[in-house]
Amino acid sequence: MTQSSAFSARSSGGATANSRPSTLLGSGLARLAPWSDWIVLIITAAALYPMFGRSSDMAPFYSTAARCILRGEALLNCLPPYPYQPALAIFFIPIAFLPAVLQRLIWYVIFIGCLVLAVRLTEAIAERIYPGSTRGQNLFWLRTIMLITCGKHFLDVVTYASHDPLSLALIMFATWALFNGREAVGGLWLAVAAAIRASPLIYLPYLVLKRRLLACVVFIVAFLAVSLIPDVIGALRGGHTGYFTDWLRQVVGPAIVPGTSSNLVFWDIWNGANLYNQSLRGLINRFATGPVFGLTPTTILIVVDGIFAAIVGVLLLKSPRRREYVGIDTAVLLIAMLALSPMTSRYHYIFVLPAVILATAATIADPRMRTLGIFVLAASFLLREGTSNDLVGGRITDFAYAYGFMPLGAIALYIIFGAILWAWHPPGLSAVDDKAETATTRTPSDKWVHAPAERA
């Protein structure tokens, strides 16, 4: 009996000892589970850095522009290939004098962080518009579809390491601020985004259309203030003071009118028959090299851009003038930025990301949108990515680029947003509409009846 008891005690002790590591492991995994997304993200970003971030020259390129401004030199004399707004270079002053390897690493961390911020802010807006679309299995499917349908855009922007993720994050900060009724903050973030990348200037007429006057005023003042910072630095250092006007005269002016020329080194690449210019202008430049049916290329471009702008205008006019719809408006405007820009490269298509997330959230969370959303998302994916990658071969890829499949794939998402605005209003916004309608249609007696419950 004694031996049996001793054996039992040793057995139970061994079992306890063996179970202790598994218990600690299970406890550790349980604690890490809420952070699993971040762990996967960090590991993936670290794994991609040797392939993409380490070889990129964009951080040193932007930093060179920053040093030009600090030395008081004219940008297009100091750095002729620089086509961007002078204010962009200001962001790189803190790293301008670091070794190039550190500049690349710091910039890689920043623009990966900007991509994450853009995704999370869009998901937060999607959850408010389509409740439940970012919870449980829906979140898994939302991010899976996003990665599949936008994976090439992620790789393109990471490969080039451009400042587009920074601009996109600023736009989504502004959208989130406007979505929550903070007009001044929204106008400020939009102004900063427009000061480093011209395309967000499309938000100014939008703010006027929606009569967000405070946001308009802040936008104009902040845009001019940020844009003139390089001139202020040049004046304080006794150097060049015409950075902003130089950019307007040498880059913006010629870019507005088709058929014009410039002595800038990048001009022919931007405005010629460039296979990689995936804007409507690029499409017209490739096929309207001369008069077509008696119409000049300039006239054709004006007509095409005018028709597209009218479609955008109809969507924005149909969108209610309420802050809850600003997320949908942003998706529409970001696609318009890509289509109407004089030069839209492949890596610029990261701006379609919020539209894809919102369209996917609508497809997942709203049964009314399911069939239409699946077909439109599939068609958009095939046009934007499925017909222009290494898997389909160079011939099909060149065909897709030549015939503007990428802008058509982005514009196709307007079908979903048109359905949202015309037919199937989002559940989250419909609930708000119902509450507003109930509040406006109450009789005085109803008001007194419901008042105690509302106060409670």
Tab-separated table of N, CA and C in Angstrom, residues 95-225:
chain	number	residue	atom	x	y	z
A	95	ILE	N	16.071	63.799	-41.355
A	95	ILE	CA	16.949	62.676	-41.683
A	95	ILE	C	17.899	63.015	-42.835
A	96	ALA	N	17.912	64.281	-43.250
A	96	ALA	CA	18.643	64.654	-44.466
A	96	ALA	C	20.143	64.415	-44.361
A	97	PHE	N	20.705	64.494	-43.162
A	97	PHE	CA	22.161	64.393	-43.008
A	97	PHE	C	22.588	63.070	-42.377
A	98	LEU	N	21.658	62.126	-42.273
A	98	LEU	CA	22.008	60.796	-41.784
A	98	LEU	C	22.604	59.967	-42.911
A	99	PRO	N	23.332	58.913	-42.593
A	99	PRO	CA	23.813	58.002	-43.652
A	99	PRO	C	22.642	57.439	-44.453
A	100	ALA	N	22.887	57.156	-45.718
A	100	ALA	CA	21.820	56.706	-46.607
A	100	ALA	C	21.146	55.437	-46.095
A	101	VAL	N	21.925	54.546	-45.469
A	101	VAL	CA	21.332	53.298	-44.982
A	101	VAL	C	20.314	53.567	-43.879
A	102	LEU	N	20.583	54.557	-43.029
A	102	LEU	CA	19.621	54.919	-41.981
A	102	LEU	C	18.418	55.649	-42.560
A	103	GLN	N	18.650	56.479	-43.573
A	103	GLN	CA	17.528	57.155	-44.222
A	103	GLN	C	16.554	56.145	-44.800
A	104	ARG	N	17.088	55.114	-45.463
A	104	ARG	CA	16.218	54.085	-46.051
A	104	ARG	C	15.440	53.343	-44.973
A	105	LEU	N	16.107	52.995	-43.894
A	105	LEU	CA	15.445	52.234	-42.830
A	105	LEU	C	14.348	53.058	-42.165
A	106	ILE	N	14.655	54.307	-41.816
A	106	ILE	CA	13.670	55.165	-41.154
A	106	ILE	C	12.473	55.403	-42.063
A	107	TRP	N	12.732	55.697	-43.330
A	107	TRP	CA	11.641	55.956	-44.258
A	107	TRP	C	10.808	54.692	-44.479
A	108	TYR	N	11.445	53.536	-44.515
A	108	TYR	CA	10.716	52.266	-44.671
A	108	TYR	C	9.745	52.069	-43.513
A	109	VAL	N	10.205	52.307	-42.295
A	109	VAL	CA	9.333	52.160	-41.128
A	109	VAL	C	8.181	53.162	-41.190
A	110	ILE	N	8.467	54.391	-41.622
A	110	ILE	CA	7.430	55.427	-41.678
A	110	ILE	C	6.358	55.070	-42.703
A	111	PHE	N	6.768	54.693	-43.930
A	111	PHE	CA	5.705	54.486	-44.914
A	111	PHE	C	4.967	53.170	-44.696
A	112	ILE	N	5.593	52.166	-44.081
A	112	ILE	CA	4.836	50.977	-43.692
A	112	ILE	C	3.814	51.358	-42.611
A	113	GLY	N	4.251	52.175	-41.652
A	113	GLY	CA	3.324	52.650	-40.618
A	113	GLY	C	2.176	53.446	-41.202
A	114	CYS	N	2.451	54.253	-42.244
A	114	CYS	CA	1.384	55.028	-42.890
A	114	CYS	C	0.376	54.108	-43.576
A	115	LEU	N	0.848	53.024	-44.191
A	115	LEU	CA	-0.068	52.069	-44.807
A	115	LEU	C	-0.975	51.428	-43.762
A	116	VAL	N	-0.387	51.065	-42.619
A	116	VAL	CA	-1.165	50.453	-41.542
A	116	VAL	C	-2.215	51.444	-41.025
A	117	LEU	N	-1.818	52.695	-40.833
A	117	LEU	CA	-2.758	53.715	-40.353
A	117	LEU	C	-3.908	53.907	-41.343
A	118	ALA	N	-3.583	53.938	-42.632
A	118	ALA	CA	-4.631	54.121	-43.641
A	118	ALA	C	-5.631	52.970	-43.605
A	119	VAL	N	-5.123	51.744	-43.464
A	119	VAL	CA	-6.010	50.584	-43.405
A	119	VAL	C	-6.882	50.617	-42.155
A	120	ARG	N	-6.277	50.890	-40.995
A	120	ARG	CA	-7.022	50.869	-39.742
A	120	ARG	C	-8.076	51.977	-39.700
A	121	LEU	N	-7.744	53.156	-40.192
A	121	LEU	CA	-8.729	54.241	-40.200
A	121	LEU	C	-9.886	53.915	-41.136
A	122	THR	N	-9.582	53.323	-42.287
A	122	THR	CA	-10.654	52.937	-43.205
A	122	THR	C	-11.525	51.851	-42.598
A	123	GLU	N	-10.906	50.897	-41.908
A	123	GLU	CA	-11.684	49.853	-41.245
A	123	GLU	C	-12.573	50.437	-40.158
A	124	ALA	N	-12.087	51.431	-39.432
A	124	ALA	CA	-12.907	52.059	-38.396
A	124	ALA	C	-14.131	52.739	-39.015
A	125	ILE	N	-13.929	53.390	-40.171
A	125	ILE	CA	-15.054	54.017	-40.863
A	125	ILE	C	-16.010	52.949	-41.387
A	126	ALA	N	-15.453	51.861	-41.944
A	126	ALA	CA	-16.292	50.782	-42.468
A	126	ALA	C	-17.152	50.168	-41.375
A	127	GLU	N	-16.603	50.026	-40.168
A	127	GLU	CA	-17.370	49.433	-39.065
A	127	GLU	C	-18.540	50.323	-38.676
A	128	ARG	N	-18.347	51.635	-38.726
A	128	ARG	CA	-19.442	52.542	-38.391
A	128	ARG	C	-20.519	52.534	-39.477
A	129	ILE	N	-20.106	52.396	-40.736
A	129	ILE	CA	-21.063	52.407	-41.838
A	129	ILE	C	-21.751	51.053	-41.971
A	130	TYR	N	-20.952	49.992	-41.835
A	130	TYR	CA	-21.465	48.628	-41.939
A	130	TYR	C	-21.109	47.870	-40.668
A	131	PRO	N	-21.929	48.006	-39.625
A	131	PRO	CA	-21.622	47.360	-38.342
A	131	PRO	C	-21.407	45.853	-38.497
A	132	GLY	N	-20.352	45.363	-37.866
A	132	GLY	CA	-20.031	43.945	-37.920
A	132	GLY	C	-19.084	43.561	-39.036
A	133	SER	N	-18.779	44.483	-39.953
A	133	SER	CA	-17.934	44.135	-41.100
A	133	SER	C	-16.479	43.930	-40.720
A	134	THR	N	-16.068	44.405	-39.535
A	134	THR	CA	-14.675	44.248	-39.116
A	134	THR	C	-14.572	43.445	-37.825
A	135	ARG	N	-15.530	42.553	-37.597
A	135	ARG	CA	-15.505	41.734	-36.389
A	135	ARG	C	-15.490	40.255	-36.737
A	136	GLY	N	-14.783	39.465	-35.935
A	136	GLY	CA	-14.774	38.021	-36.086
A	136	GLY	C	-14.288	37.577	-37.450
A	137	GLN	N	-15.002	36.612	-38.032
A	137	GLN	CA	-14.616	36.090	-39.333
A	137	GLN	C	-14.740	37.135	-40.432
A	138	ASN	N	-15.626	38.099	-40.268
A	138	ASN	CA	-15.758	39.160	-41.272
A	138	ASN	C	-14.460	39.934	-41.435
A	139	LEU	N	-13.771	40.199	-40.313
A	139	LEU	CA	-12.494	40.903	-40.390
A	139	LEU	C	-11.469	40.067	-41.149
A	140	PHE	N	-11.458	38.756	-40.904
A	140	PHE	CA	-10.535	37.876	-41.623
A	140	PHE	C	-10.786	37.947	-43.125
A	141	TRP	N	-12.046	37.842	-43.527
A	141	TRP	CA	-12.357	37.881	-44.953
A	141	TRP	C	-12.114	39.259	-45.542
A	142	LEU	N	-12.401	40.300	-44.778
A	142	LEU	CA	-12.160	41.663	-45.266
A	142	LEU	C	-10.684	41.868	-45.585
A	143	ARG	N	-9.816	41.475	-44.665
A	143	ARG	CA	-8.383	41.674	-44.893
A	143	ARG	C	-7.832	40.712	-45.929
A	144	THR	N	-8.371	39.503	-45.986
A	144	THR	CA	-7.920	38.555	-47.008
A	144	THR	C	-8.248	39.065	-48.405
A	145	ILE	N	-9.476	39.525	-48.594
A	145	ILE	CA	-9.869	40.065	-49.899
A	145	ILE	C	-9.060	41.305	-50.230
A	146	MET	N	-8.824	42.158	-49.219
A	146	MET	CA	-8.022	43.358	-49.439
A	146	MET	C	-6.618	42.994	-49.906
A	147	LEU	N	-5.989	42.026	-49.242
A	147	LEU	CA	-4.618	41.645	-49.595
A	147	LEU	C	-4.560	41.000	-50.975
A	148	ILE	N	-5.575	40.203	-51.308
A	148	ILE	CA	-5.578	39.558	-52.624
A	148	ILE	C	-5.803	40.579	-53.728
A	149	THR	N	-6.805	41.441	-53.551
A	149	THR	CA	-7.173	42.376	-54.618
A	149	THR	C	-6.295	43.620	-54.675
A	150	CYS	N	-5.506	43.874	-53.629
A	150	CYS	CA	-4.617	45.039	-53.616
A	150	CYS	C	-3.156	44.654	-53.361
A	151	GLY	N	-2.874	43.337	-53.388
A	151	GLY	CA	-1.525	42.891	-53.085
A	151	GLY	C	-0.474	43.492	-53.994
A	152	LYS	N	-0.772	43.585	-55.288
A	152	LYS	CA	0.182	44.153	-56.234
A	152	LYS	C	0.409	45.631	-55.966
A	153	HIS	N	-0.633	46.337	-55.548
A	153	HIS	CA	-0.462	47.756	-55.231
A	153	HIS	C	0.462	47.928	-54.024
A	154	PHE	N	0.308	47.055	-53.019
A	154	PHE	CA	1.209	47.092	-51.871
A	154	PHE	C	2.648	46.867	-52.310
A	155	LEU	N	2.878	45.842	-53.123
A	155	LEU	CA	4.236	45.531	-53.563
A	155	LEU	C	4.823	46.652	-54.418
A	156	ASP	N	4.000	47.254	-55.272
A	156	ASP	CA	4.479	48.343	-56.125
A	156	ASP	C	4.935	49.539	-55.292
A	157	VAL	N	4.114	49.928	-54.314
A	157	VAL	CA	4.462	51.105	-53.527
A	157	VAL	C	5.636	50.820	-52.594
A	158	VAL	N	5.741	49.577	-52.089
A	158	VAL	CA	6.879	49.224	-51.251
A	158	VAL	C	8.158	49.167	-52.087
A	159	THR	N	8.052	48.663	-53.306
A	159	THR	CA	9.216	48.589	-54.183
A	159	THR	C	9.751	49.979	-54.493
A	160	TYR	N	8.847	50.897	-54.800
A	160	TYR	CA	9.267	52.254	-55.160
A	160	TYR	C	9.537	53.121	-53.947
A	161	ALA	N	8.917	52.793	-52.806
A	161	ALA	CA	9.089	53.552	-51.558
A	161	ALA	C	8.761	55.032	-51.753
A	162	SER	N	7.662	55.301	-52.456
A	162	SER	CA	7.265	56.687	-52.697
A	162	SER	C	6.589	57.280	-51.468
A	163	HIS	N	6.232	58.550	-51.573
A	163	HIS	CA	5.583	59.229	-50.447
A	163	HIS	C	4.065	59.089	-50.495
A	164	ASP	N	3.545	58.260	-51.403
A	164	ASP	CA	2.094	58.087	-51.504
A	164	ASP	C	1.455	57.553	-50.221
A	165	PRO	N	2.084	56.581	-49.503
A	165	PRO	CA	1.477	56.158	-48.234
A	165	PRO	C	1.356	57.290	-47.221
A	166	LEU	N	2.323	58.207	-47.199
A	166	LEU	CA	2.236	59.358	-46.290
A	166	LEU	C	1.046	60.231	-46.661
A	167	SER	N	0.892	60.505	-47.948
A	167	SER	CA	-0.240	61.316	-48.400
A	167	SER	C	-1.565	60.617	-48.118
A	168	LEU	N	-1.619	59.298	-48.349
A	168	LEU	CA	-2.853	58.547	-48.093
A	168	LEU	C	-3.209	58.556	-46.615
A	169	ALA	N	-2.215	58.397	-45.743
A	169	ALA	CA	-2.482	58.424	-44.300
A	169	ALA	C	-3.026	59.786	-43.880
A	170	LEU	N	-2.465	60.870	-44.427
A	170	LEU	CA	-2.956	62.213	-44.098
A	170	LEU	C	-4.401	62.394	-44.558
A	171	ILE	N	-4.717	61.884	-45.748
A	171	ILE	CA	-6.088	61.987	-46.256
A	171	ILE	C	-7.051	61.205	-45.368
A	172	MET	N	-6.635	60.026	-44.920
A	172	MET	CA	-7.522	59.228	-44.070
A	172	MET	C	-7.653	59.840	-42.675
A	173	PHE	N	-6.600	60.485	-42.167
A	173	PHE	CA	-6.738	61.248	-40.916
A	173	PHE	C	-7.788	62.344	-41.099
A	174	ALA	N	-7.718	63.045	-42.231
A	174	ALA	CA	-8.692	64.103	-42.516
A	174	ALA	C	-10.100	63.538	-42.646
A	175	THR	N	-10.222	62.412	-43.337
A	175	THR	CA	-11.531	61.777	-43.509
A	175	THR	C	-12.122	61.370	-42.168
A	176	TRP	N	-11.292	60.790	-41.307
A	176	TRP	CA	-11.757	60.391	-39.984
A	176	TRP	C	-12.194	61.614	-39.175
A	177	ALA	N	-11.453	62.726	-39.284
A	177	ALA	CA	-11.823	63.951	-38.574
A	177	ALA	C	-13.157	64.490	-39.090
A	178	LEU	N	-13.323	64.555	-40.406
A	178	LEU	CA	-14.588	65.031	-40.969
A	178	LEU	C	-15.727	64.078	-40.633
A	179	PHE	N	-15.438	62.787	-40.620
A	179	PHE	CA	-16.434	61.773	-40.281
A	179	PHE	C	-16.962	61.971	-38.865
A	180	ASN	N	-16.119	62.509	-37.985
A	180	ASN	CA	-16.516	62.752	-36.598
A	180	ASN	C	-16.880	64.214	-36.338
A	181	GLY	N	-17.073	64.978	-37.419
A	181	GLY	CA	-17.554	66.346	-37.277
A	181	GLY	C	-16.505	67.384	-36.925
A	182	ARG	N	-15.226	67.057	-37.048
A	182	ARG	CA	-14.153	68.003	-36.718
A	182	ARG	C	-13.649	68.637	-38.013
A	183	GLU	N	-14.357	69.654	-38.460
A	183	GLU	CA	-14.094	70.230	-39.779
A	183	GLU	C	-12.737	70.909	-39.862
A	184	ALA	N	-12.365	71.667	-38.849
A	184	ALA	CA	-11.095	72.390	-38.889
A	184	ALA	C	-9.922	71.422	-38.979
A	185	VAL	N	-9.962	70.364	-38.182
A	185	VAL	CA	-8.888	69.362	-38.217
A	185	VAL	C	-8.860	68.667	-39.572
A	186	GLY	N	-10.033	68.329	-40.095
A	186	GLY	CA	-10.099	67.703	-41.402
A	186	GLY	C	-9.523	68.584	-42.491
A	187	GLY	N	-9.874	69.857	-42.481
A	187	GLY	CA	-9.328	70.787	-43.467
A	187	GLY	C	-7.820	70.920	-43.358
A	188	LEU	N	-7.308	70.899	-42.121
A	188	LEU	CA	-5.853	71.012	-41.910
A	188	LEU	C	-5.116	69.811	-42.495
A	189	TRP	N	-5.565	68.583	-42.171
A	189	TRP	CA	-4.890	67.393	-42.686
A	189	TRP	C	-4.977	67.322	-44.208
A	190	LEU	N	-6.110	67.692	-44.786
A	190	LEU	CA	-6.226	67.698	-46.241
A	190	LEU	C	-5.268	68.701	-46.864
A	191	ALA	N	-5.090	69.844	-46.223
A	191	ALA	CA	-4.173	70.859	-46.739
A	191	ALA	C	-2.733	70.352	-46.734
A	192	VAL	N	-2.336	69.683	-45.666
A	192	VAL	CA	-0.972	69.139	-45.595
A	192	VAL	C	-0.778	68.083	-46.684
A	193	ALA	N	-1.800	67.218	-46.873
A	193	ALA	CA	-1.712	66.206	-47.930
A	193	ALA	C	-1.582	66.859	-49.302
A	194	ALA	N	-2.334	67.937	-49.541
A	194	ALA	CA	-2.260	68.627	-50.830
A	194	ALA	C	-0.949	69.377	-51.002
A	195	ALA	N	-0.327	69.798	-49.901
A	195	ALA	CA	0.932	70.531	-49.980
A	195	ALA	C	2.103	69.635	-50.348
A	196	ILE	N	1.971	68.319	-50.137
A	196	ILE	CA	3.059	67.406	-50.495
A	196	ILE	C	2.723	66.563	-51.721
A	197	ARG	N	1.443	66.577	-52.125
A	197	ARG	CA	1.033	65.871	-53.340
A	197	ARG	C	-0.168	66.600	-53.906
A	198	ALA	N	-0.066	67.080	-55.124
A	198	ALA	CA	-1.052	68.031	-55.644
A	198	ALA	C	-2.450	67.456	-55.774
A	199	SER	N	-2.577	66.147	-56.030
A	199	SER	CA	-3.889	65.563	-56.332
A	199	SER	C	-4.954	65.810	-55.266
A	200	PRO	N	-4.620	65.814	-53.954
A	200	PRO	CA	-5.669	66.081	-52.955
A	200	PRO	C	-6.292	67.464	-53.036
A	201	LEU	N	-5.794	68.329	-53.931
A	201	LEU	CA	-6.465	69.615	-54.138
A	201	LEU	C	-7.898	69.415	-54.629
A	202	ILE	N	-8.204	68.219	-55.124
A	202	ILE	CA	-9.566	67.922	-55.563
A	202	ILE	C	-10.554	68.021	-54.405
A	203	TYR	N	-10.058	67.952	-53.177
A	203	TYR	CA	-10.929	68.051	-52.013
A	203	TYR	C	-11.450	69.473	-51.793
A	204	LEU	N	-10.765	70.478	-52.314
A	204	LEU	CA	-11.230	71.853	-52.089
A	204	LEU	C	-12.587	72.104	-52.738
A	205	PRO	N	-12.768	71.816	-54.035
A	205	PRO	CA	-14.138	71.965	-54.582
A	205	PRO	C	-15.154	71.054	-53.911
A	206	TYR	N	-14.714	69.897	-53.439
A	206	TYR	CA	-15.635	69.011	-52.715
A	206	TYR	C	-16.119	69.671	-51.431
A	207	LEU	N	-15.211	70.287	-50.690
A	207	LEU	CA	-15.600	70.962	-49.453
A	207	LEU	C	-16.538	72.129	-49.737
A	208	VAL	N	-16.296	72.808	-50.857
A	208	VAL	CA	-17.201	73.898	-51.247
A	208	VAL	C	-18.574	73.328	-51.589
A	209	LEU	N	-18.589	72.220	-52.351
A	209	LEU	CA	-19.852	71.595	-52.744
A	209	LEU	C	-20.668	71.175	-51.528
A	210	LYS	N	-19.994	70.646	-50.510
A	210	LYS	CA	-20.681	70.193	-49.305
A	210	LYS	C	-20.873	71.310	-48.278
A	211	ARG	N	-20.488	72.511	-48.637
A	211	ARG	CA	-20.664	73.705	-47.801
A	211	ARG	C	-20.008	73.543	-46.419
A	212	ARG	N	-18.841	72.954	-46.415
A	212	ARG	CA	-18.040	72.870	-45.182
A	212	ARG	C	-17.095	74.073	-45.174
A	213	LEU	N	-17.654	75.216	-44.835
A	213	LEU	CA	-16.939	76.480	-44.992
A	213	LEU	C	-15.723	76.574	-44.074
A	214	LEU	N	-15.849	76.116	-42.838
A	214	LEU	CA	-14.715	76.169	-41.921
A	214	LEU	C	-13.563	75.320	-42.450
A	215	ALA	N	-13.872	74.128	-42.940
A	215	ALA	CA	-12.836	73.263	-43.506
A	215	ALA	C	-12.199	73.906	-44.730
A	216	CYS	N	-12.996	74.614	-45.540
A	216	CYS	CA	-12.459	75.303	-46.721
A	216	CYS	C	-11.450	76.374	-46.334
A	217	VAL	N	-11.823	77.198	-45.363
A	217	VAL	CA	-10.939	78.292	-44.941
A	217	VAL	C	-9.639	77.737	-44.376
A	218	VAL	N	-9.747	76.742	-43.502
A	218	VAL	CA	-8.551	76.136	-42.918
A	218	VAL	C	-7.701	75.497	-44.004
A	219	PHE	N	-8.344	74.833	-44.947
A	219	PHE	CA	-7.626	74.190	-46.047
A	219	PHE	C	-6.789	75.212	-46.811
A	220	ILE	N	-7.390	76.311	-47.221
A	220	ILE	CA	-6.687	77.314	-48.039
A	220	ILE	C	-5.526	77.933	-47.263
A	221	VAL	N	-5.793	78.331	-46.022
A	221	VAL	CA	-4.747	78.984	-45.219
A	221	VAL	C	-3.603	78.015	-44.945
A	222	ALA	N	-3.930	76.787	-44.531
A	222	ALA	CA	-2.887	75.813	-44.192
A	222	ALA	C	-2.111	75.383	-45.435
A	223	PHE	N	-2.791	75.231	-46.565
A	223	PHE	CA	-2.091	74.842	-47.789
A	223	PHE	C	-1.051	75.880	-48.188
A	224	LEU	N	-1.442	77.143	-48.167
A	224	LEU	CA	-0.487	78.202	-48.517
A	224	LEU	C	0.648	78.284	-47.501
A	225	ALA	N	0.314	78.146	-46.216
A	225	ALA	CA	1.342	78.240	-45.175
A	225	ALA	C	2.374	77.120	-45.311
